[in-house]
Coordinates of C-alpha atoms in Angstrom, one line a residue:
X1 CA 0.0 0.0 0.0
X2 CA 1.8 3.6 -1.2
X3 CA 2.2 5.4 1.8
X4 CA 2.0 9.4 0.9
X5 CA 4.7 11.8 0.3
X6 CA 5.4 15.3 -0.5
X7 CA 4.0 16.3 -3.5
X8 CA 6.2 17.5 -6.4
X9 CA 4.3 20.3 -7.1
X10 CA 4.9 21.8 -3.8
X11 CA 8.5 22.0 -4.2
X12 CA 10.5 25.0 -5.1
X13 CA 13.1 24.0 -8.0
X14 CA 10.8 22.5 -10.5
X15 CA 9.7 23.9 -14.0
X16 CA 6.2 25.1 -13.2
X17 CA 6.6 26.3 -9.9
X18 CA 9.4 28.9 -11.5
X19 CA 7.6 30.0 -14.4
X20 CA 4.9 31.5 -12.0
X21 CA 7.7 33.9 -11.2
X22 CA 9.4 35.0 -14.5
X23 CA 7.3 38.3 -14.3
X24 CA 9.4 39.5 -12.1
X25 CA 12.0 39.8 -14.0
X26 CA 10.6 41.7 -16.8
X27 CA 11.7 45.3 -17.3
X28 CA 9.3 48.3 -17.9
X29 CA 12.0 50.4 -19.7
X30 CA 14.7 49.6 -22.7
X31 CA 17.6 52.1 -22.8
X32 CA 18.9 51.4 -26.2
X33 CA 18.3 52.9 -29.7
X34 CA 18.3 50.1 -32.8
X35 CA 18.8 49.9 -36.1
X36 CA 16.0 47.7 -36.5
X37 CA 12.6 48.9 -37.6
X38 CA 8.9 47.4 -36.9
X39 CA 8.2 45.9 -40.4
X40 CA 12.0 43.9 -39.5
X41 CA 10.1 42.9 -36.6
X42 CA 6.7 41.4 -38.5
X43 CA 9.6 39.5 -41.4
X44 CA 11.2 37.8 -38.6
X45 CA 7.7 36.7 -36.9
X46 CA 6.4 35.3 -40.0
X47 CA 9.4 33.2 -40.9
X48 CA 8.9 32.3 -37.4
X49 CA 5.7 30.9 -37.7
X50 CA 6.6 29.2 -41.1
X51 CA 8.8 27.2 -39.1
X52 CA 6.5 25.8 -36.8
X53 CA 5.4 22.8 -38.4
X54 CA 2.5 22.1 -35.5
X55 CA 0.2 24.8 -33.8
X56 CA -2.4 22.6 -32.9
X57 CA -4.7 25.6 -30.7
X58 CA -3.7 28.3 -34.3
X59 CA -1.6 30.1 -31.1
X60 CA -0.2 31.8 -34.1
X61 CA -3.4 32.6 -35.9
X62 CA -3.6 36.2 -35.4
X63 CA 0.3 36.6 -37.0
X64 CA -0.6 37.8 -40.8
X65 CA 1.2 40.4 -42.6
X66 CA 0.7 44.2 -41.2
X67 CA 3.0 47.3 -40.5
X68 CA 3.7 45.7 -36.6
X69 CA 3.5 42.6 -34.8
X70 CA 2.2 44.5 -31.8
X71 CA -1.4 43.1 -32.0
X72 CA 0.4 39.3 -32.4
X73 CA -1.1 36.8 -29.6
X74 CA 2.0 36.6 -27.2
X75 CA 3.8 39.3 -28.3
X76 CA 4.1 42.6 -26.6
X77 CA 5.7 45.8 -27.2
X78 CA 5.8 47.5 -24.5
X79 CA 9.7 48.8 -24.9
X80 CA 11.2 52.4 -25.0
X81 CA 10.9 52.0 -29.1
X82 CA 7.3 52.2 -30.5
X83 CA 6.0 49.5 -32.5
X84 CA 9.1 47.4 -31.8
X85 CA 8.6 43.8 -29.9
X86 CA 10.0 43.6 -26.5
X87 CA 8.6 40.5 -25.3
X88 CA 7.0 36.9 -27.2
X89 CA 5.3 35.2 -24.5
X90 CA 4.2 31.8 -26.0
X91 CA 3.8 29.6 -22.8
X92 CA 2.1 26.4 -23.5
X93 CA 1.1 26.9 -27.1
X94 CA 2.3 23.1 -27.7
X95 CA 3.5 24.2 -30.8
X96 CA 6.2 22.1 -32.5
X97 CA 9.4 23.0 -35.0
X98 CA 12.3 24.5 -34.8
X99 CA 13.3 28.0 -33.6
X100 CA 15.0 30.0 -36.2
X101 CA 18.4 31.9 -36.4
X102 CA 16.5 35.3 -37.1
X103 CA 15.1 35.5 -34.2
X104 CA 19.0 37.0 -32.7
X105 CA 17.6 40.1 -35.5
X106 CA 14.9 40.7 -32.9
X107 CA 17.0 43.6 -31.1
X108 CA 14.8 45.3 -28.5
X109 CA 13.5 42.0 -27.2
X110 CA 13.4 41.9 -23.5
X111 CA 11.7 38.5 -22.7
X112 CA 11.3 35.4 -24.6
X113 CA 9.2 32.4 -22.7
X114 CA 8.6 29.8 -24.9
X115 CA 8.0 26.8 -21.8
X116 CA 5.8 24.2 -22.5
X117 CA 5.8 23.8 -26.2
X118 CA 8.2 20.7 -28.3
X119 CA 10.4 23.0 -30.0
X120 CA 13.4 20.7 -30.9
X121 CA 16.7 21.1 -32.5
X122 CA 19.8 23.1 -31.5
X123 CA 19.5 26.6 -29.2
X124 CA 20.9 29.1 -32.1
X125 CA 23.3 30.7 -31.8
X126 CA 22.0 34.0 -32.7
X127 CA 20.8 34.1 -29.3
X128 CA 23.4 35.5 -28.4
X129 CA 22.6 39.2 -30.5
X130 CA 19.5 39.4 -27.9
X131 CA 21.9 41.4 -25.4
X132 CA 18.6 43.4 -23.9
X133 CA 17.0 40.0 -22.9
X134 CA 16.3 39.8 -19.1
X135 CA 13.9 36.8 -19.5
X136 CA 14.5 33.4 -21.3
X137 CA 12.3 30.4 -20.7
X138 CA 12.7 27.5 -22.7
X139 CA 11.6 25.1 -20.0
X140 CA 9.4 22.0 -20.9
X141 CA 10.4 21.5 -24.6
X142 CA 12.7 18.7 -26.8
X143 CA 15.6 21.3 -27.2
X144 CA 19.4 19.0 -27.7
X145 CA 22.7 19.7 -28.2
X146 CA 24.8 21.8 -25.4
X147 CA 24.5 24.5 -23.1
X148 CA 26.9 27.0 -25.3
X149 CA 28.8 30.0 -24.1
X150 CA 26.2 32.2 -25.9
X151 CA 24.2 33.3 -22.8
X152 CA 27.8 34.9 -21.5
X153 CA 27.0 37.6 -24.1
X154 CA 23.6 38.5 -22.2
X155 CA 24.7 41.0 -19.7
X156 CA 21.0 42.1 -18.9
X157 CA 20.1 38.6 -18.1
X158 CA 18.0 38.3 -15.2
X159 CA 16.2 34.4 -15.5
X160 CA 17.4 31.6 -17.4
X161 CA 15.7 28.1 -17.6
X162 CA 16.1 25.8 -20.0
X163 CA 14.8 22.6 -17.5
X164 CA 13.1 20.0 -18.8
X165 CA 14.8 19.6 -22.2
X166 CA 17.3 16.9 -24.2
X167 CA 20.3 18.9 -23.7
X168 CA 24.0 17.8 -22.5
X169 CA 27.1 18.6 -22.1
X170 CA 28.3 20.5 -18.7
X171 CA 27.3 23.7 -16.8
X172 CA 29.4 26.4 -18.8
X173 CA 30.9 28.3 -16.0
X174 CA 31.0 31.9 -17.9
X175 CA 26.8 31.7 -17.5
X176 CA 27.9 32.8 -13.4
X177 CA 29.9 35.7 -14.5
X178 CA 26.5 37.6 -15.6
X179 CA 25.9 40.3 -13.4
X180 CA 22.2 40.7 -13.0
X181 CA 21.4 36.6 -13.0
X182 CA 19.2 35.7 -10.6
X183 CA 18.0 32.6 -11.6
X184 CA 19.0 29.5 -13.2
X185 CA 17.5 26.5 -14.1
X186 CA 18.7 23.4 -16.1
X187 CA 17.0 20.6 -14.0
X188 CA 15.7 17.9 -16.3
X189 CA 18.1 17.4 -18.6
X190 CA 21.3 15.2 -19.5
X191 CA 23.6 17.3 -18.3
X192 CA 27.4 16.2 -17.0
X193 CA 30.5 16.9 -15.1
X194 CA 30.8 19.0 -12.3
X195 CA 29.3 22.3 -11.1
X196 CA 31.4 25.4 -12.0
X197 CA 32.7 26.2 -8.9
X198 CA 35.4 27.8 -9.8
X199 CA 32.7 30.7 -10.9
X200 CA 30.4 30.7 -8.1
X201 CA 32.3 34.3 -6.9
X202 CA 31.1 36.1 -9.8
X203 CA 27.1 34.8 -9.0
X204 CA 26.5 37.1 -5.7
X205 CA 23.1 38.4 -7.6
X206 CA 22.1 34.5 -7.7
X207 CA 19.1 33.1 -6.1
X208 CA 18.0 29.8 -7.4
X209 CA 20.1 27.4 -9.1
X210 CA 18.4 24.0 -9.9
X211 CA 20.4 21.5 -12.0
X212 CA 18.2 18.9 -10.7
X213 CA 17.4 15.7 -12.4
X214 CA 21.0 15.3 -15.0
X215 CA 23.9 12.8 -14.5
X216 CA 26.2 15.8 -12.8
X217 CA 29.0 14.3 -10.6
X218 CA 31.9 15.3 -8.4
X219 CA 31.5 17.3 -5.0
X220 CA 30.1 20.1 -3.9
X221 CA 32.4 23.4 -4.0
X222 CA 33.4 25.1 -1.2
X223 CA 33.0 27.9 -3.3
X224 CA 29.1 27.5 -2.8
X225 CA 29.3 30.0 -0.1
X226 CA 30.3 32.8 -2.2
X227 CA 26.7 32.9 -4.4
X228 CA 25.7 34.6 -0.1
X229 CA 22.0 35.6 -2.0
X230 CA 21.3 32.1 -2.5
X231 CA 17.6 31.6 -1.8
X232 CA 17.0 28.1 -3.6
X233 CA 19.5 25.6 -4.6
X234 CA 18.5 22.2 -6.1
X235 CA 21.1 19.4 -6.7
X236 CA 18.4 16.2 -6.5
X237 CA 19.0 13.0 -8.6
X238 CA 22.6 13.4 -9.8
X239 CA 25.4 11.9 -8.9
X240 CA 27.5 13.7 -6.7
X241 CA 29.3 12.9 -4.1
X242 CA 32.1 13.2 -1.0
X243 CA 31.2 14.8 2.1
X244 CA 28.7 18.2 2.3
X245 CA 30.8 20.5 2.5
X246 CA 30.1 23.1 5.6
X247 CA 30.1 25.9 3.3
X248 CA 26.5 25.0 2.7
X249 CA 25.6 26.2 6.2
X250 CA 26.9 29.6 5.1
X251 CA 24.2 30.8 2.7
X252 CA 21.8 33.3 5.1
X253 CA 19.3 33.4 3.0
X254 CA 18.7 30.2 1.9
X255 CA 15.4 28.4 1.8
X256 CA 15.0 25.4 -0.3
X257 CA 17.9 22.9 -0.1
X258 CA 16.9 19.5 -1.8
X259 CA 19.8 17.4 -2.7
X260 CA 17.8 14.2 -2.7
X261 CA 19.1 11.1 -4.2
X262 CA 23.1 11.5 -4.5
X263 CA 25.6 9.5 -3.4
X264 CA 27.1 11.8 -0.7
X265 CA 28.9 10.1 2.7
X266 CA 29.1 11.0 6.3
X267 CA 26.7 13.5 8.0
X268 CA 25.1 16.9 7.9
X269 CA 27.5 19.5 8.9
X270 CA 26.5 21.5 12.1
X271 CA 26.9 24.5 10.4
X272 CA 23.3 24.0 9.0
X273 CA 22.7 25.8 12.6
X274 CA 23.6 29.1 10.7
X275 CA 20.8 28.7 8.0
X276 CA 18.7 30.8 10.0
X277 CA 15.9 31.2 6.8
X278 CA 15.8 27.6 5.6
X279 CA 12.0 26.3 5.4
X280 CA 13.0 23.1 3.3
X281 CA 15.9 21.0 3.7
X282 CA 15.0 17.9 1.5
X283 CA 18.0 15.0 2.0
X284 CA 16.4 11.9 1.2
X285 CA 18.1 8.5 -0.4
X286 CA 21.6 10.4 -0.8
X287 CA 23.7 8.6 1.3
X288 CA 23.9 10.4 4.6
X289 CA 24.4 9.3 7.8
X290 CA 24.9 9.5 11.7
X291 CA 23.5 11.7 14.1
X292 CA 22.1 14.4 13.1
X293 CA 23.8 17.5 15.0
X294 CA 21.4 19.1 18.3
X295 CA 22.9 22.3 17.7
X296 CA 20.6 22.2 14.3
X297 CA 17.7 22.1 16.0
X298 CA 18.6 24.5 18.6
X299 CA 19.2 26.9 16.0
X300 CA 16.4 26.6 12.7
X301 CA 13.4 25.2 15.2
X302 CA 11.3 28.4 14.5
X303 CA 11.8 28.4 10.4
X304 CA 12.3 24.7 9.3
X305 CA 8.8 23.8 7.5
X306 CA 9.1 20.7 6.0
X307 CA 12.2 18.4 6.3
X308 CA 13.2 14.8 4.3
X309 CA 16.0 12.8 5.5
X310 CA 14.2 9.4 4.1
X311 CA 16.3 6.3 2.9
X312 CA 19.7 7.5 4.6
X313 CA 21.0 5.5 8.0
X314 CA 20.8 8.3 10.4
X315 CA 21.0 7.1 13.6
X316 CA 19.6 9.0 17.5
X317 CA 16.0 9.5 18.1
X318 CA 13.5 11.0 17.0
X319 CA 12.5 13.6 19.7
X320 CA 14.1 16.4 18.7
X321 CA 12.5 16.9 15.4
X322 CA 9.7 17.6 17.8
X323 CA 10.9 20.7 18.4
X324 CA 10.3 22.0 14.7
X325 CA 8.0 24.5 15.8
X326 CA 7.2 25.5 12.8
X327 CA 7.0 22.1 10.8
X328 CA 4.0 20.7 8.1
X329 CA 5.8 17.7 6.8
X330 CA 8.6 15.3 8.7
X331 CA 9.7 12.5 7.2
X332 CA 12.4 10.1 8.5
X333 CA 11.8 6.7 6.9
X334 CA 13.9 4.0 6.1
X335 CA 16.8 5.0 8.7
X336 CA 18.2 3.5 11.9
X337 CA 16.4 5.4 14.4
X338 CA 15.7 4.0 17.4
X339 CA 14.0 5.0 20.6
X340 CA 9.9 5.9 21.0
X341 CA 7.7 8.2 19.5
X342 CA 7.8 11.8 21.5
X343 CA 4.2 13.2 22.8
X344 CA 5.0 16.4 21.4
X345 CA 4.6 15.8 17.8
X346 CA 1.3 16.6 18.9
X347 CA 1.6 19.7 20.3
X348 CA 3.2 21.0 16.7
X349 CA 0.3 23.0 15.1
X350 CA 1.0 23.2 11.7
X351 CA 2.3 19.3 11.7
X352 CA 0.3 17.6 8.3
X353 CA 2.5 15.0 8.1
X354 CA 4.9 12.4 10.0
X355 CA 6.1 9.4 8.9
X356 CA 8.9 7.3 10.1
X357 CA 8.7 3.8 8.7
X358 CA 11.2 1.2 8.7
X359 CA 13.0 2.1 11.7
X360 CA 13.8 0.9 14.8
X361 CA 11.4 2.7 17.0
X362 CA 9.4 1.1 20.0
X363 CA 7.0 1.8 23.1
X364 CA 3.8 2.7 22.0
X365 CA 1.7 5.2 20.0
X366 CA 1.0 8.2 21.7
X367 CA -2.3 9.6 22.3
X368 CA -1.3 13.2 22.6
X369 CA -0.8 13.0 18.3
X370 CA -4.3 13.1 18.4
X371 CA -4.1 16.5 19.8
X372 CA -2.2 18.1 16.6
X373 CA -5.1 20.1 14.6
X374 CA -3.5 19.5 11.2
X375 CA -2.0 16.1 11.2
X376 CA -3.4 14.5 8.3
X377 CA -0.9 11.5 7.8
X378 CA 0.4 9.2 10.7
X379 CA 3.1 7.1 9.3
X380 CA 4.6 4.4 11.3
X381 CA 4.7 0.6 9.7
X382 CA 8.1 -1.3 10.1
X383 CA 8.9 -0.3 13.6
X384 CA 8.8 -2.5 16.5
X385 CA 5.8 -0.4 18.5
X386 CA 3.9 -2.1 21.4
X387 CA 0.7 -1.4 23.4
X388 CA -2.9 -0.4 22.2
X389 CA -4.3 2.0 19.5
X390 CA -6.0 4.6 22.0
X391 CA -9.4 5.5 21.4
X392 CA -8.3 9.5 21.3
X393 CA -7.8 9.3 17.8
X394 CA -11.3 9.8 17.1
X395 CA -10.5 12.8 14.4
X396 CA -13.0 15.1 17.8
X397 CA -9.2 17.9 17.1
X398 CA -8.4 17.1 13.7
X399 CA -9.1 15.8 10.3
X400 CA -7.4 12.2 10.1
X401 CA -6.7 10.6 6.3
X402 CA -3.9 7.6 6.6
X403 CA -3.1 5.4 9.4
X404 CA -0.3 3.2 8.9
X405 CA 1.1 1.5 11.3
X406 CA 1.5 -2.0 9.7
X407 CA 4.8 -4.9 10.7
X408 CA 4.7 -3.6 14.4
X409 CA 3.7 -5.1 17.5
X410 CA 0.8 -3.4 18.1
X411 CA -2.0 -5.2 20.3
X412 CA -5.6 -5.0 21.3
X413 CA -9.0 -3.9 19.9
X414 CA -9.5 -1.8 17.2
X415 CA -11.1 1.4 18.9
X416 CA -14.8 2.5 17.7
X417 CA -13.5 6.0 17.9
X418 CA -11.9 6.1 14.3
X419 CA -15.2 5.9 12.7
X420 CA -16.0 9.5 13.7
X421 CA -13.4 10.4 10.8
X422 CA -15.7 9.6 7.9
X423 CA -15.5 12.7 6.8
X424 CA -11.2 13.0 5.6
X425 CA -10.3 8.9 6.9
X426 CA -9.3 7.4 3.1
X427 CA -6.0 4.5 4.4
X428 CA -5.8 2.2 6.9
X429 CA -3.3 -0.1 7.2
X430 CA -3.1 -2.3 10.6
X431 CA -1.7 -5.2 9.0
X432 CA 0.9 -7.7 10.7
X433 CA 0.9 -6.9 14.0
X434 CA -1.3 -8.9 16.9
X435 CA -4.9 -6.9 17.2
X436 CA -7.9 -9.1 18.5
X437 CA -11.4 -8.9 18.9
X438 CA -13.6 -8.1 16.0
X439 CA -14.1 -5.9 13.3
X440 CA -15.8 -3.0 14.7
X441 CA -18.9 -2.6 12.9
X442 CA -18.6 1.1 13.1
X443 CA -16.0 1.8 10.6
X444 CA -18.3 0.8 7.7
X445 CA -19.2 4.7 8.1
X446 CA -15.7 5.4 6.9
X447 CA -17.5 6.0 3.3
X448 CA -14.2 7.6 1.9
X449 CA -11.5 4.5 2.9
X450 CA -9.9 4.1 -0.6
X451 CA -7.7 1.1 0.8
X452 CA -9.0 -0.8 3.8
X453 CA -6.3 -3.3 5.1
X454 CA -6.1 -5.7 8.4
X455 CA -4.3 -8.9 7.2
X456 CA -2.2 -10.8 9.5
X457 CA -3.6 -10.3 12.5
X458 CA -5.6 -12.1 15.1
X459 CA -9.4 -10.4 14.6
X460 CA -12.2 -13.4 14.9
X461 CA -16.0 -13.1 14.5
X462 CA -17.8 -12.3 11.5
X463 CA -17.0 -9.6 8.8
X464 CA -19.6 -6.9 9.4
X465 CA -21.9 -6.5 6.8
X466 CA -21.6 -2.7 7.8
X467 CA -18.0 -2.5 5.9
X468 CA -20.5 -2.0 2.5
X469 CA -20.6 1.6 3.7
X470 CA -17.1 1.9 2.6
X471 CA -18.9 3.1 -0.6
X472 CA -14.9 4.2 -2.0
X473 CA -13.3 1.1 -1.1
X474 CA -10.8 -0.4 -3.9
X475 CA -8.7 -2.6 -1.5
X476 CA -9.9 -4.9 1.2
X477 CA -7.6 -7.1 3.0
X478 CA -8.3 -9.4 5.8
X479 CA -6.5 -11.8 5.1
X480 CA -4.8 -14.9 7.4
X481 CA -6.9 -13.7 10.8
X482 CA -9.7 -16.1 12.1
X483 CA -12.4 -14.8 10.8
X484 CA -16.0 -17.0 10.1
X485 CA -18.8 -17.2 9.0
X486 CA -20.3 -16.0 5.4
X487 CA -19.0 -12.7 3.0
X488 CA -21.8 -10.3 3.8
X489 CA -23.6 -10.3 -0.1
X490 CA -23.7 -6.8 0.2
X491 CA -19.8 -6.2 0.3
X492 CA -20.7 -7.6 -3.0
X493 CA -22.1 -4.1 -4.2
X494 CA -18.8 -2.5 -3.4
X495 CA -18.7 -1.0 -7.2
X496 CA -14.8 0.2 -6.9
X497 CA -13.6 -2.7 -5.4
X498 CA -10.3 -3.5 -7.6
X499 CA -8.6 -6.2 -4.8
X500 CA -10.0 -8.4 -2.6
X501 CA -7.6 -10.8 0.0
X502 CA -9.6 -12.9 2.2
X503 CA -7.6 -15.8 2.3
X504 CA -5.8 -17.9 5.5
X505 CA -9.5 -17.2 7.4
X506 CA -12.4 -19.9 8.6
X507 CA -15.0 -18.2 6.1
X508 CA -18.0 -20.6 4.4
X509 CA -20.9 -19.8 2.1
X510 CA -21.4 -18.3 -1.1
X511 CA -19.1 -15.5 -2.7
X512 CA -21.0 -12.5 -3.6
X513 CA -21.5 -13.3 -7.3
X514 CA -20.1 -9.5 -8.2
X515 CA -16.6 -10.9 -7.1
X516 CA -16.5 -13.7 -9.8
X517 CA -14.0 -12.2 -11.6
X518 CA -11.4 -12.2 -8.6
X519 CA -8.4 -14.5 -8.9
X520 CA -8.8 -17.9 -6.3
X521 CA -6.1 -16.8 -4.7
X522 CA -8.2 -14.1 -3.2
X523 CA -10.0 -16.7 -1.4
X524 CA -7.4 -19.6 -0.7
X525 CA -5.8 -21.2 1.2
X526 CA -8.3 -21.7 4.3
X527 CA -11.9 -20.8 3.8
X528 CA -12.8 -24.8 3.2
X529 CA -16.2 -23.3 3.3
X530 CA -16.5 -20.7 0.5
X531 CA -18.0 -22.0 -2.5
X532 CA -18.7 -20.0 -5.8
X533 CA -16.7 -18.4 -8.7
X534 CA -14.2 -18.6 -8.7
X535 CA -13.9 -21.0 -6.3
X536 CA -16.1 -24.7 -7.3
X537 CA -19.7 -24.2 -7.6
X538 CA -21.6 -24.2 -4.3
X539 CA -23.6 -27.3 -5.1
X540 CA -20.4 -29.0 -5.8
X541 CA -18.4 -27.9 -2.7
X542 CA -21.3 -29.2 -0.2
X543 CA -20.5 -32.6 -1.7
X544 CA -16.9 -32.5 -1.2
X545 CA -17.4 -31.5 2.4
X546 CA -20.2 -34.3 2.8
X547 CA -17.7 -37.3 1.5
X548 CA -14.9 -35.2 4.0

């Protein structure tokens, strides 16, 4: 069963989150005079359009012959010369070709966002001749060939991205010398070799650089510290490597740190204490390890929003991420954390999420989470938790969705309480541990549970015909518990049901005809009982158990 995670569209560093920003960056005034004139303008639109061999939503309709291109969809001219095109805003047009050399004729241009279209081919040079550009998106398109040296001619530039694309090569190191860059980002591509660091003195204006999502290697500079505006920096799924260098905890302004799935060694530095602004530090499944420093706490406990150390092998408890005043999403699986489960999670009132499978954690669940107002996710299987699933959590101080707390050694009745969160309750996942009693009838008000799961257990009694309340359910699993008796026909008119695991039980009687098309195996071994497709015909099984 998928256990949630942050969702990628949340995070700073990726292409659509950045392009919601680009306006920022564009200029009201132009400086320059040019020896270009407006009818120059309209020649090198048209060839433009001749070149695109695909505008499926006629984006380009409106571009006919005419003594400007001002009244062009997506183009604007807005600049200090009248008549004369300053910006080409074609964002999501899906149009397809090639982008033509002329457009380096296009002199007064100031922005040029062509995201979320499948241009293809080579970047042109001509590019280059655009030296009043202080915008240029690319993002989100089938662009190849190399990052070239022709952006170091764009002294104006203020945003670059060209994520998303087919392009290779390395980082060109001259792209940091450009005074007024602010942003840059070439996640999402194939991109090589090392960063640039030798250049990272010249970026001081810098303040998001995502090369996320390449084939990069090597370590991280030292240098990193010298690009001191740094608000965002995204390194996740490359392959670098070596220690972090504690330079990193010398950027005061950063943010957003996600260097998620490298290859890095030994711990996080304790100068992370000094990144008195970060709100994201996102080091999952990149090699880390050890305890994590105190000192860190003590010092970003009253910024720190959402933090990711997943798939490492950190070691210590748990507790002290309980002081993240401030925090919405925790997550700490897959480690080597041992020790219980701190109380005052619950006391964190932002708190949506906490999840700390596959650990080493043990005592039991406590009832104060129940307190936090906005904890949404409670994520616990593959721990080694004792004691009883208190009867607090009854969603009375906040809006329950997932409960997993499956492969523990978790005891007792299932508490009557949960069914008061009916209206947000859409997981549960109990499974393998050493519950008893039966199946509270009560949760079949739980009319949103998506997947519904309580294998492996020790529950007895009947299934409760109640549980065909679960109008949402696709996945029910109560498999290998002692359970008796016949299938309710009504789970039968479960219409979204898309798994069914009632195997290792005690059950006899018919099988709701509606579940027909389920594999045997949802039903065997055990259940000597159950007769119907797909199991043997009913009249046929009650002769089989007579001659037994």
């Amino acid at each position: 069963m998928a256990r949630p995670r942050a969702p990628l569209s949340a995070i700073p560093g990726l292409c659509g989150v950045i392009f919601c920003a680009l306006a920022v960056f564009l200029p009201t005034t132009s400086a320059a005079t040019s020896a270009g004139t407006p009818a120059a303008d309209v020649a090198v639109l048209l060839a433009f359009k001749a070149a695109v061999t695909n505008d499926s939503l006629g984006v380009l309709d409106t571009w006919t012959a005419g003594p400007t291109a001002c009244a062009f969809s997506g183009v604007s001219c807005a600049g200090s010369e009248p008549d004369r095109v300053s910006a080409i805003i074609l964002s999501q047009g899906f149009l397809e070709g090639q982008l033509i050399s002329d457009i380096g004729k296009l002199d007064q241009l100031e922005a040029l966002e062509l995201d979320g279209n499948q241009f293809s081919g080579d970047i042109p040079d001509e590019i280059s001749q655009l030296t009043k550009l202080s915008v240029l998106s690319f993002a989100q398109n089938q662009f190849t060939g190399q990052i070239k040296e022709i952006f170091s001619t764009l002294i104006g530039l203020h945003s670059l991205s060209l994520c998303s694309n087919l392009l290779t090569g390395s980082l060109p190191s001259q792209i940091f010398k450009l005074p007024d860059l602010e942003l840059i980002d070439v996640s999402n591509n194939q991109l090589t070799g090392g960063l640039p660091g030798n250049a990272f003195r010249f970026a001081t204006a810098l303040t998001s650089l995502s090369v996320g999502v390449n084939s990069m290697s090597g370590q991280i500079p030292k240098t990193i510290s010298a690009m001191s505006s740094l608000v965002s920096l995204d390194l996740r799924a490359n392959a670098f490597s070596g220690a972090l260098p504690s330079a990193l905890g010398h950027l005061p302004h950063l943010e957003y740190l996600d260097i998620t799935v490298n290859s890095f060694t030994g711990g996080i530095p304790s100068s992370f204490a000094n990144l008195d602004s970060i709100q994201a530090l996102i080091m999952a499944n990149c090699g880390l390890s050890g305890h994590i420093p105190s000192v860190i706490f003590n010092r970003i406990s009253d910024t720190l929003q959402v933090i990711d150390v997943g798939i490492n092998a950190f070691t210590g408890s748990i507790s002290k991420f309980a002081t993240l005043t401030q925090a919405i999403y925790i997550e700490l699986s897959d480690n080597e954390f041992t020790g219980g489960i701190s109380g005052a999670f619950g006391s964190l009132p932002n708190l949506q999420q906490i999840g700390a499978s596959n650990n080493q954690l043990t005592g039991g669940l406590p009832s104060a989470l129940a307190n936090a107002p906005s904890l949404g996710n409670i994520i616990f299987d593959g721990n080694r938790l004792t004691g009883k699933l208190s009867s607090a959590f009854n969603c009375a101080k906040q809006g329950l969705m997932s409960l997993y707390l499956a492969n523990n050694q978790l005891s007792g009745a299932i508490p009557s309480s949960l069914a008061n969160c009916k209206a947000t309750f859409y997981q549960l996942d109990l499974s393998n541990n050493s519950f008893s009693g039966r199946i509270p009838p009560a949760l079949g008000s739980l009319a949103e549970v998506r997947n519904f799961s309580l294998a492996r257990n020790n529950f007895s009694g009947s299934i409760p015909a109640a549980l065909a309340g679960m109008k949402s359910m696709e996945v029910l699993d109560l498999s290998f518990n002692q359970l008796e008796g016949s299938i309710p026909a009504a789970l039968g008119t479960l219409e979204g049901l898309q798994e069914v695991h009632l195997q290792g039980n005690g059950l006899s009687g018919p099988v709701p005809t509606q579940w027909a098309a389920f594999p045997e195996a949802s039903f065997t071994p055990g259940n000597a009982g159950l007769c119907g497709a797909p199991l043997a015909a009913c009249a046929v099984a009650r002769r089989l158990l007579a001659l037994a």
